[in-house]
Short mmCIF file of N, CA, C and O in Angstrom, two decimals:
data_model
loop_
_atom_site.label_atom_id
_atom_site.label_comp_id
_atom_site.label_asym_id
_atom_site.label_seq_id
_atom_site.Cartn_x
_atom_site.Cartn_y
_atom_site.Cartn_z
N MET A 700 92.19 86.34 122.25
CA MET A 700 92.09 86.22 120.80
C MET A 700 91.34 87.41 120.21
O MET A 700 91.66 87.85 119.12
N LEU A 701 90.36 87.93 120.91
CA LEU A 701 89.61 89.09 120.44
C LEU A 701 90.53 90.31 120.32
O LEU A 701 90.40 91.10 119.37
N ILE A 702 91.45 90.44 121.25
CA ILE A 702 92.40 91.55 121.19
C ILE A 702 93.27 91.43 119.95
O ILE A 702 93.49 92.41 119.24
N MET A 703 93.72 90.22 119.65
CA MET A 703 94.57 90.01 118.47
C MET A 703 93.79 90.28 117.19
O MET A 703 94.32 90.89 116.26
N LEU A 704 92.55 89.87 117.13
CA LEU A 704 91.71 90.16 115.96
C LEU A 704 91.53 91.66 115.77
O LEU A 704 91.57 92.17 114.64
N THR A 705 91.35 92.36 116.87
CA THR A 705 91.20 93.82 116.81
C THR A 705 92.49 94.47 116.32
O THR A 705 92.45 95.37 115.47
N ILE A 706 93.61 94.02 116.82
CA ILE A 706 94.91 94.56 116.39
C ILE A 706 95.11 94.29 114.90
O ILE A 706 95.51 95.18 114.14
N ASN A 707 94.80 93.07 114.46
CA ASN A 707 94.91 92.74 113.02
C ASN A 707 94.04 93.68 112.19
O ASN A 707 94.47 94.20 111.16
N PHE A 708 92.80 93.88 112.64
CA PHE A 708 91.88 94.74 111.91
C PHE A 708 92.41 96.17 111.82
O PHE A 708 92.38 96.80 110.75
N VAL A 709 92.92 96.70 112.92
CA VAL A 709 93.43 98.07 112.94
C VAL A 709 94.65 98.21 112.02
O VAL A 709 94.75 99.16 111.24
N VAL A 710 95.57 97.25 112.09
CA VAL A 710 96.79 97.32 111.27
C VAL A 710 96.45 97.23 109.78
O VAL A 710 96.96 98.00 108.97
N VAL A 711 95.59 96.31 109.43
CA VAL A 711 95.20 96.16 108.02
C VAL A 711 94.44 97.39 107.54
O VAL A 711 94.70 97.91 106.45
N THR A 712 93.53 97.90 108.34
CA THR A 712 92.76 99.09 107.97
C THR A 712 93.68 100.28 107.77
O THR A 712 93.54 101.01 106.77
N LEU A 713 94.61 100.47 108.66
CA LEU A 713 95.57 101.57 108.53
C LEU A 713 96.40 101.42 107.25
O LEU A 713 96.60 102.40 106.52
N SER A 714 96.82 100.21 106.95
CA SER A 714 97.60 99.97 105.72
C SER A 714 96.79 100.26 104.47
O SER A 714 97.29 100.87 103.52
N VAL A 715 95.55 99.83 104.46
CA VAL A 715 94.68 100.07 103.30
C VAL A 715 94.42 101.57 103.12
O VAL A 715 94.44 102.08 102.00
N ILE A 716 94.22 102.27 104.22
CA ILE A 716 93.99 103.72 104.13
C ILE A 716 95.23 104.42 103.59
O ILE A 716 95.12 105.28 102.70
N VAL A 717 96.41 104.05 104.08
CA VAL A 717 97.66 104.63 103.57
C VAL A 717 97.77 104.37 102.08
O VAL A 717 98.08 105.27 101.28
N HIS A 718 97.49 103.14 101.67
CA HIS A 718 97.62 102.79 100.26
C HIS A 718 96.63 103.57 99.40
O HIS A 718 97.00 104.10 98.35
N TYR A 719 95.40 103.63 99.85
CA TYR A 719 94.39 104.37 99.10
C TYR A 719 94.80 105.83 98.95
O TYR A 719 94.71 106.40 97.85
N GLU A 720 95.24 106.45 100.03
CA GLU A 720 95.61 107.86 99.98
C GLU A 720 96.79 108.11 99.04
O GLU A 720 96.78 109.08 98.28
N PHE A 721 97.79 107.24 99.07
CA PHE A 721 98.91 107.40 98.15
C PHE A 721 98.46 107.28 96.70
O PHE A 721 98.82 108.11 95.86
N LEU A 722 97.68 106.25 96.40
CA LEU A 722 97.24 106.07 95.01
C LEU A 722 96.30 107.19 94.58
O LEU A 722 96.35 107.65 93.43
N HIS A 723 95.47 107.66 95.50
CA HIS A 723 94.59 108.79 95.19
C HIS A 723 95.41 110.04 94.87
O HIS A 723 95.14 110.73 93.87
N LEU A 724 96.39 110.33 95.70
CA LEU A 724 97.25 111.51 95.45
C LEU A 724 97.99 111.37 94.13
O LEU A 724 98.11 112.35 93.37
N LEU A 725 98.48 110.18 93.84
CA LEU A 725 99.15 109.97 92.55
C LEU A 725 98.20 110.19 91.39
O LEU A 725 98.56 110.81 90.39
N SER A 726 96.97 109.71 91.51
CA SER A 726 96.01 109.86 90.41
C SER A 726 95.62 111.31 90.20
O SER A 726 95.30 111.73 89.09
N VAL A 727 95.65 112.11 91.26
CA VAL A 727 95.31 113.53 91.15
C VAL A 727 96.47 114.34 90.61
O VAL A 727 96.30 115.19 89.72
N TYR A 728 97.68 114.09 91.13
CA TYR A 728 98.81 114.97 90.82
C TYR A 728 99.65 114.54 89.63
O TYR A 728 100.27 115.39 88.99
N LEU A 729 99.69 113.26 89.30
CA LEU A 729 100.49 112.85 88.14
C LEU A 729 100.04 113.53 86.84
O LEU A 729 100.88 114.00 86.07
N PRO A 730 98.74 113.61 86.56
CA PRO A 730 98.33 114.27 85.32
C PRO A 730 98.66 115.77 85.29
O PRO A 730 98.81 116.36 84.22
N LYS A 731 98.81 116.39 86.46
CA LYS A 731 99.06 117.83 86.52
C LYS A 731 100.53 118.19 86.37
O LYS A 731 100.85 119.33 86.07
N ILE A 732 101.41 117.23 86.57
CA ILE A 732 102.84 117.50 86.47
C ILE A 732 103.22 117.63 85.00
O ILE A 732 102.88 116.78 84.19
N ARG A 733 103.91 118.69 84.68
CA ARG A 733 104.31 118.92 83.28
C ARG A 733 105.72 118.40 83.05
O ARG A 733 106.68 119.17 82.99
N ILE A 734 105.80 117.07 82.95
CA ILE A 734 107.06 116.41 82.65
C ILE A 734 106.79 115.32 81.62
O ILE A 734 105.63 115.00 81.33
N LYS A 735 107.86 114.73 81.12
CA LYS A 735 107.69 113.67 80.13
C LYS A 735 106.98 112.47 80.75
O LYS A 735 107.05 112.23 81.95
N THR A 736 106.32 111.72 79.89
CA THR A 736 105.53 110.57 80.32
C THR A 736 106.35 109.58 81.13
O THR A 736 105.90 109.10 82.17
N ARG A 737 107.55 109.27 80.68
CA ARG A 737 108.34 108.26 81.38
C ARG A 737 108.66 108.69 82.80
O ARG A 737 108.74 107.87 83.69
N LEU A 738 108.82 109.99 83.03
CA LEU A 738 109.06 110.47 84.39
C LEU A 738 107.80 110.39 85.24
O LEU A 738 107.87 110.15 86.45
N LYS A 739 106.65 110.56 84.62
CA LYS A 739 105.39 110.37 85.36
C LYS A 739 105.28 108.93 85.83
O LYS A 739 104.86 108.67 86.96
N VAL A 740 105.65 108.00 84.98
CA VAL A 740 105.61 106.59 85.35
C VAL A 740 106.59 106.32 86.49
O VAL A 740 106.27 105.64 87.46
N VAL A 741 107.78 106.91 86.40
CA VAL A 741 108.78 106.74 87.47
C VAL A 741 108.23 107.30 88.79
O VAL A 741 108.34 106.65 89.84
N PHE A 742 107.64 108.48 88.76
CA PHE A 742 107.05 109.06 89.97
C PHE A 742 105.92 108.19 90.51
O PHE A 742 105.76 108.04 91.72
N GLY A 743 105.14 107.61 89.61
CA GLY A 743 104.07 106.72 90.04
C GLY A 743 104.61 105.49 90.74
O GLY A 743 104.10 105.09 91.81
N ILE A 744 105.64 104.90 90.18
CA ILE A 744 106.26 103.72 90.80
C ILE A 744 106.88 104.09 92.14
O ILE A 744 106.71 103.37 93.13
N LEU A 745 107.59 105.21 92.20
CA LEU A 745 108.20 105.64 93.46
C LEU A 745 107.15 105.93 94.53
O LEU A 745 107.33 105.59 95.70
N GLY A 746 106.04 106.55 94.14
CA GLY A 746 104.96 106.80 95.08
C GLY A 746 104.34 105.51 95.60
O GLY A 746 104.06 105.38 96.79
N SER A 747 104.16 104.58 94.70
CA SER A 747 103.62 103.28 95.09
C SER A 747 104.57 102.56 96.05
O SER A 747 104.15 101.99 97.06
N LEU A 748 105.85 102.59 95.73
CA LEU A 748 106.85 101.97 96.61
C LEU A 748 106.88 102.64 97.98
O LEU A 748 107.01 101.96 99.01
N ALA A 749 106.74 103.94 98.00
CA ALA A 749 106.71 104.66 99.28
C ALA A 749 105.54 104.18 100.13
O ALA A 749 105.68 103.97 101.35
N ALA A 750 104.39 103.99 99.50
CA ALA A 750 103.22 103.49 100.24
C ALA A 750 103.51 102.11 100.81
O ALA A 750 103.23 101.84 101.99
N HIS A 751 104.10 101.24 100.00
CA HIS A 751 104.41 99.89 100.47
C HIS A 751 105.41 99.91 101.63
O HIS A 751 105.26 99.14 102.59
N ILE A 752 106.38 100.78 101.55
CA ILE A 752 107.38 100.87 102.63
C ILE A 752 106.71 101.31 103.93
O ILE A 752 106.97 100.75 105.00
N ILE A 753 105.84 102.29 103.84
CA ILE A 753 105.12 102.74 105.04
C ILE A 753 104.27 101.61 105.60
O ILE A 753 104.22 101.38 106.82
N GLU A 754 103.61 100.86 104.73
CA GLU A 754 102.76 99.75 105.18
C GLU A 754 103.59 98.66 105.85
O GLU A 754 103.18 98.11 106.88
N VAL A 755 104.75 98.36 105.30
CA VAL A 755 105.65 97.38 105.93
C VAL A 755 106.03 97.84 107.33
O VAL A 755 106.04 97.06 108.28
N TRP A 756 106.32 99.14 107.48
CA TRP A 756 106.70 99.67 108.79
C TRP A 756 105.52 99.68 109.76
O TRP A 756 105.70 99.55 110.97
N ILE A 757 104.30 99.81 109.26
CA ILE A 757 103.13 99.72 110.13
C ILE A 757 103.07 98.31 110.74
O ILE A 757 102.88 98.15 111.95
N PHE A 758 103.23 97.31 109.89
CA PHE A 758 103.24 95.94 110.39
C PHE A 758 104.44 95.70 111.31
O PHE A 758 104.31 95.04 112.34
N ALA A 759 105.60 96.23 110.95
CA ALA A 759 106.79 96.06 111.79
C ALA A 759 106.57 96.65 113.18
O ALA A 759 106.94 96.04 114.19
N ALA A 760 105.95 97.82 113.23
CA ALA A 760 105.65 98.44 114.52
C ALA A 760 104.68 97.58 115.33
O ALA A 760 104.81 97.46 116.56
N ALA A 761 103.73 96.97 114.64
CA ALA A 761 102.78 96.09 115.34
C ALA A 761 103.51 94.87 115.91
O ALA A 761 103.28 94.50 117.07
N TYR A 762 104.38 94.25 115.10
CA TYR A 762 105.15 93.11 115.61
C TYR A 762 105.97 93.53 116.83
O TYR A 762 105.98 92.85 117.85
N TYR A 763 106.66 94.63 116.68
CA TYR A 763 107.55 95.10 117.75
C TYR A 763 106.75 95.36 119.03
O TYR A 763 107.13 94.93 120.12
N GLY A 764 105.62 96.05 118.90
CA GLY A 764 104.79 96.34 120.06
C GLY A 764 104.24 95.08 120.71
O GLY A 764 104.25 94.94 121.94
N LEU A 765 103.77 94.15 119.89
CA LEU A 765 103.22 92.91 120.43
C LEU A 765 104.29 92.08 121.14
O LEU A 765 104.04 91.48 122.18
N ILE A 766 105.49 92.07 120.58
CA ILE A 766 106.59 91.33 121.21
C ILE A 766 106.97 91.99 122.53
O ILE A 766 107.23 91.30 123.53
N GLN A 767 106.98 93.31 122.56
CA GLN A 767 107.33 94.02 123.80
C GLN A 767 106.31 93.73 124.90
O GLN A 767 106.67 93.67 126.07
N LEU A 768 105.06 93.56 124.53
CA LEU A 768 104.03 93.23 125.52
C LEU A 768 104.26 91.84 126.12
O LEU A 768 103.92 91.59 127.27
N GLY A 769 104.80 90.94 125.31
CA GLY A 769 105.19 89.63 125.80
C GLY A 769 104.09 88.60 125.93
O GLY A 769 104.36 87.47 126.33
N THR A 770 102.88 88.93 125.60
CA THR A 770 101.78 87.97 125.77
C THR A 770 101.18 87.48 124.45
O THR A 770 100.27 86.65 124.47
N PHE A 771 101.69 87.97 123.33
CA PHE A 771 101.10 87.63 122.03
C PHE A 771 101.98 86.73 121.19
O PHE A 771 101.67 86.47 120.04
N GLY A 772 103.10 86.30 121.72
CA GLY A 772 104.01 85.46 120.96
C GLY A 772 105.32 86.17 120.71
O GLY A 772 105.62 87.20 121.33
N ASN A 773 106.09 85.60 119.82
CA ASN A 773 107.43 86.12 119.56
C ASN A 773 107.83 85.79 118.13
O ASN A 773 107.16 85.03 117.44
N LEU A 774 108.92 86.36 117.72
CA LEU A 774 109.58 85.97 116.48
C LEU A 774 110.84 85.25 116.91
O LEU A 774 111.61 85.76 117.73
N GLU A 775 111.05 84.06 116.36
CA GLU A 775 112.18 83.25 116.79
C GLU A 775 113.06 82.90 115.61
O GLU A 775 112.65 82.97 114.47
N GLY A 776 114.28 82.51 115.91
CA GLY A 776 115.25 82.17 114.89
C GLY A 776 116.34 83.22 114.89
O GLY A 776 116.84 83.61 115.95
N ASN A 777 116.67 83.71 113.74
CA ASN A 777 117.71 84.73 113.59
C ASN A 777 117.12 86.10 113.90
O ASN A 777 117.02 86.96 113.04
N PHE A 778 116.74 86.31 115.14
CA PHE A 778 115.99 87.50 115.55
C PHE A 778 116.60 88.08 116.82
O PHE A 778 116.78 87.38 117.81
N THR A 779 116.90 89.39 116.80
CA THR A 779 117.56 90.04 117.93
C THR A 779 116.64 90.97 118.70
O THR A 779 117.10 91.75 119.52
N HIS A 780 115.34 90.90 118.46
CA HIS A 780 114.34 91.72 119.13
C HIS A 780 114.46 93.22 118.84
O HIS A 780 114.02 94.05 119.61
N SER A 781 115.03 93.58 117.71
CA SER A 781 115.15 94.98 117.33
C SER A 781 114.01 95.35 116.37
O SER A 781 113.41 94.48 115.73
N ILE A 782 113.77 96.63 116.26
CA ILE A 782 112.75 97.10 115.33
C ILE A 782 113.17 96.81 113.89
O ILE A 782 112.33 96.51 113.03
N LEU A 783 114.47 96.82 113.61
CA LEU A 783 114.94 96.50 112.25
C LEU A 783 114.70 95.04 111.90
O LEU A 783 114.36 94.73 110.76
N ASP A 784 114.86 94.16 112.88
CA ASP A 784 114.53 92.76 112.62
C ASP A 784 113.03 92.59 112.37
O ASP A 784 112.63 91.79 111.53
N CYS A 785 112.22 93.35 113.09
CA CYS A 785 110.78 93.32 112.85
C CYS A 785 110.47 93.83 111.45
O CYS A 785 109.60 93.28 110.75
N ALA A 786 111.16 94.88 111.01
CA ALA A 786 110.96 95.42 109.66
C ALA A 786 111.41 94.41 108.61
O ALA A 786 110.73 94.23 107.58
N TYR A 787 112.54 93.75 108.86
CA TYR A 787 113.01 92.72 107.93
C TYR A 787 111.98 91.59 107.82
O TYR A 787 111.63 91.16 106.72
N TYR A 788 111.50 91.12 108.96
CA TYR A 788 110.50 90.06 108.95
C TYR A 788 109.24 90.54 108.23
O TYR A 788 108.63 89.80 107.44
N SER A 789 108.85 91.78 108.48
CA SER A 789 107.66 92.33 107.86
C SER A 789 107.79 92.38 106.34
O SER A 789 106.85 92.01 105.63
N ILE A 790 108.92 92.84 105.84
CA ILE A 790 109.08 92.94 104.37
C ILE A 790 109.09 91.56 103.72
O ILE A 790 108.52 91.38 102.64
N THR A 791 109.69 90.58 104.38
CA THR A 791 109.68 89.24 103.80
C THR A 791 108.29 88.62 103.85
O THR A 791 107.93 87.83 102.98
N THR A 792 107.51 88.99 104.85
CA THR A 792 106.15 88.47 104.95
C THR A 792 105.22 89.21 103.99
O THR A 792 104.43 88.59 103.27
N TYR A 793 105.31 90.54 103.97
CA TYR A 793 104.46 91.39 103.11
C TYR A 793 104.60 90.99 101.64
O TYR A 793 103.62 90.94 100.90
N THR A 794 105.82 90.71 101.23
CA THR A 794 106.06 90.36 99.83
C THR A 794 105.91 88.87 99.57
O THR A 794 106.12 88.42 98.44
N SER A 795 105.59 88.11 100.60
CA SER A 795 105.46 86.65 100.52
C SER A 795 106.78 85.98 100.14
O SER A 795 106.78 84.86 99.64
N LEU A 796 107.89 86.66 100.37
CA LEU A 796 109.20 86.08 100.12
C LEU A 796 109.47 84.97 101.13
O LEU A 796 109.90 83.89 100.77
N GLY A 797 109.24 85.28 102.41
CA GLY A 797 109.33 84.29 103.46
C GLY A 797 110.61 83.49 103.47
O GLY A 797 110.59 82.29 103.23
N THR A 798 111.73 84.12 103.79
CA THR A 798 113.01 83.42 103.74
C THR A 798 113.12 82.31 104.78
O THR A 798 113.90 81.40 104.62
N GLY A 799 112.36 82.38 105.86
CA GLY A 799 112.33 81.30 106.83
C GLY A 799 113.34 81.39 107.95
O GLY A 799 113.38 80.52 108.80
N ASP A 800 114.17 82.43 107.95
CA ASP A 800 115.15 82.55 109.02
C ASP A 800 114.56 83.10 110.31
O ASP A 800 115.16 83.00 111.37
N ILE A 801 113.36 83.66 110.23
CA ILE A 801 112.62 84.12 111.41
C ILE A 801 111.22 83.54 111.31
O ILE A 801 110.57 83.64 110.27
N GLN A 802 110.75 82.94 112.42
CA GLN A 802 109.43 82.33 112.43
C GLN A 802 108.60 82.92 113.56
O GLN A 802 109.09 83.10 114.67
N PRO A 803 107.32 83.18 113.29
CA PRO A 803 106.44 83.68 114.35
C PRO A 803 105.93 82.53 115.22
O PRO A 803 105.75 81.40 114.75
N THR A 804 105.73 82.84 116.49
CA THR A 804 105.12 81.88 117.41
C THR A 804 103.98 82.59 118.14
O THR A 804 103.98 83.81 118.26
N GLY A 805 103.05 81.82 118.63
CA GLY A 805 101.94 82.41 119.37
C GLY A 805 100.97 83.12 118.45
O GLY A 805 100.89 82.85 117.24
N ASP A 806 100.25 84.06 119.03
CA ASP A 806 99.21 84.77 118.28
C ASP A 806 99.75 85.67 117.17
O ASP A 806 99.01 86.04 116.26
N ILE A 807 101.02 86.01 117.24
CA ILE A 807 101.62 86.84 116.17
C ILE A 807 101.54 86.13 114.82
O ILE A 807 101.54 86.77 113.77
N ARG A 808 101.41 84.81 114.84
CA ARG A 808 101.28 84.07 113.58
C ARG A 808 100.10 84.55 112.76
O ARG A 808 100.15 84.58 111.54
N PHE A 809 99.03 84.94 113.44
CA PHE A 809 97.84 85.42 112.72
C PHE A 809 98.12 86.74 112.02
O PHE A 809 97.68 86.96 110.89
N LEU A 810 98.86 87.61 112.68
CA LEU A 810 99.23 88.88 112.05
C LEU A 810 100.12 88.62 110.83
O LEU A 810 99.96 89.27 109.80
N ALA A 811 101.02 87.65 110.93
CA ALA A 811 101.89 87.31 109.80
C ALA A 811 101.08 86.81 108.61
O ALA A 811 101.32 87.19 107.46
N GLY A 812 100.10 85.97 108.88
CA GLY A 812 99.26 85.47 107.79
C GLY A 812 98.44 86.57 107.14
O GLY A 812 98.33 86.64 105.91
N ILE A 813 97.88 87.43 107.97
CA ILE A 813 97.11 88.56 107.46
C ILE A 813 98.01 89.51 106.67
O ILE A 813 97.60 90.05 105.64
N GLU A 814 99.25 89.71 107.14
CA GLU A 814 100.16 90.60 106.42
C GLU A 814 100.46 90.06 105.03
O GLU A 814 100.51 90.82 104.06
N ALA A 815 100.68 88.77 104.91
CA ALA A 815 100.96 88.18 103.59
C ALA A 815 99.79 88.40 102.65
O ALA A 815 99.97 88.77 101.48
N LEU A 816 98.58 88.19 103.14
CA LEU A 816 97.38 88.41 102.32
C LEU A 816 97.24 89.89 101.96
O LEU A 816 96.97 90.24 100.81
N CYS A 817 97.44 90.75 102.94
CA CYS A 817 97.33 92.19 102.72
C CYS A 817 98.38 92.66 101.70
O CYS A 817 98.07 93.43 100.79
N GLY A 818 99.61 92.17 101.85
CA GLY A 818 100.67 92.54 100.90
C GLY A 818 100.32 92.12 99.48
O GLY A 818 100.49 92.88 98.53
N LEU A 819 99.80 90.92 99.34
CA LEU A 819 99.40 90.43 98.01
C LEU A 819 98.35 91.34 97.39
O LEU A 819 98.46 91.75 96.23
N VAL A 820 97.34 91.68 98.16
CA VAL A 820 96.26 92.52 97.65
C VAL A 820 96.76 93.93 97.32
O VAL A 820 96.45 94.48 96.26
N LEU A 821 97.57 94.52 98.21
CA LEU A 821 98.02 95.89 97.98
C LEU A 821 99.05 95.98 96.85
O LEU A 821 99.04 96.95 96.08
N ILE A 822 99.90 94.99 96.72
CA ILE A 822 100.85 94.98 95.60
C ILE A 822 100.09 94.83 94.29
O ILE A 822 100.40 95.51 93.29
N THR A 823 99.08 93.98 94.27
CA THR A 823 98.26 93.82 93.07
C THR A 823 97.50 95.11 92.75
O THR A 823 97.39 95.49 91.57
N TRP A 824 97.02 95.78 93.77
CA TRP A 824 96.33 97.06 93.58
C TRP A 824 97.28 98.07 92.94
O TRP A 824 96.91 98.77 91.99
N SER A 825 98.51 98.12 93.42
CA SER A 825 99.50 99.04 92.84
C SER A 825 99.78 98.70 91.38
O SER A 825 99.88 99.59 90.53
N ALA A 826 99.91 97.42 91.10
CA ALA A 826 100.18 97.00 89.72
C ALA A 826 99.02 97.39 88.80
O ALA A 826 99.23 97.89 87.69
N SER A 827 97.81 97.16 89.26
CA SER A 827 96.63 97.53 88.46
C SER A 827 96.57 99.03 88.25
O SER A 827 96.29 99.51 87.14
N PHE A 828 96.82 99.78 89.31
CA PHE A 828 96.81 101.24 89.22
C PHE A 828 97.83 101.73 88.21
O PHE A 828 97.52 102.56 87.34
N MET A 829 99.06 101.21 88.31
CA MET A 829 100.10 101.67 87.39
C MET A 829 99.80 101.25 85.95
O MET A 829 100.09 101.99 85.02
N PHE A 830 99.20 100.10 85.76
CA PHE A 830 98.82 99.67 84.42
C PHE A 830 97.81 100.65 83.81
O PHE A 830 97.96 101.09 82.67
N ILE A 831 96.81 101.01 84.60
CA ILE A 831 95.79 101.96 84.12
C ILE A 831 96.41 103.32 83.85
O ILE A 831 96.14 103.95 82.82
N GLU A 832 97.27 103.80 84.75
CA GLU A 832 97.92 105.10 84.56
C GLU A 832 98.80 105.09 83.32
O GLU A 832 98.80 106.04 82.54
N MET A 833 99.58 104.04 83.13
CA MET A 833 100.46 103.97 81.97
C MET A 833 99.67 103.93 80.68
O MET A 833 100.07 104.51 79.68
N GLN A 834 98.54 103.26 80.69
CA GLN A 834 97.71 103.24 79.48
C GLN A 834 97.24 104.65 79.13
O GLN A 834 97.22 105.02 77.96
N LYS A 835 96.88 105.45 80.13
CA LYS A 835 96.46 106.83 79.88
C LYS A 835 97.58 107.62 79.24
O LYS A 835 97.38 108.35 78.27
N TYR A 836 98.76 107.50 79.80
CA TYR A 836 99.89 108.30 79.32
C TYR A 836 100.35 107.84 77.95
O TYR A 836 100.70 108.65 77.10
N TRP A 837 100.37 106.55 77.71
CA TRP A 837 100.84 106.06 76.44
C TRP A 837 99.87 106.41 75.32
O TRP A 837 100.27 106.55 74.18
N LYS A 838 98.61 106.59 75.63
CA LYS A 838 97.63 106.97 74.61
C LYS A 838 97.68 108.46 74.32
O LYS A 838 97.35 108.88 73.23
N THR A 839 98.08 109.27 75.29
CA THR A 839 98.00 110.72 75.12
C THR A 839 99.33 111.39 74.82
O THR A 839 99.36 112.50 74.35
N ASP A 840 100.44 110.73 75.10
CA ASP A 840 101.74 111.38 74.94
C ASP A 840 102.67 110.48 74.14
O ASP A 840 103.23 109.54 74.66
N ASP A 841 102.83 110.80 72.85
CA ASP A 841 103.66 109.96 72.00
C ASP A 841 105.14 110.25 72.14
O ASP A 841 105.97 109.43 71.77
N ASN A 842 105.52 111.39 72.66
CA ASN A 842 106.95 111.70 72.81
C ASN A 842 107.37 111.47 74.26
O ASN A 842 107.65 112.38 75.01
N ALA A 843 107.39 110.19 74.63
CA ALA A 843 107.74 109.77 75.99
C ALA A 843 109.17 110.12 76.27
O ALA A 843 109.67 110.15 77.31
#
């Protein structure tokens, strides 16, 4: 169980660092780009989505690795043991969509629970960031 807690901590920490770095880069470079406001917002959304996609793949790689080890549980149901199935499961868990066609068993369940919480927090962070950024642009640039 200590190994699983350590893996959870590493995966979540890596995801948070990726997210922070993406949002930091967006906050630094968006104001410097000389384009219309609406395009800055589009770039901000695309950058945020890119961060989320990378984070989903971090979790997918963790699921895939843990399943390959064979001692931490499995994903069962409509699952073919491919990295793409792990990515699919990860995106449904990260976004709390949870379609239910793949279910975790064993210790991997803890990673799934942590991923749902992490996804909620990071998606909310992105929404807050974009709200603040859009307020800056809408106040300073009337010809969007």
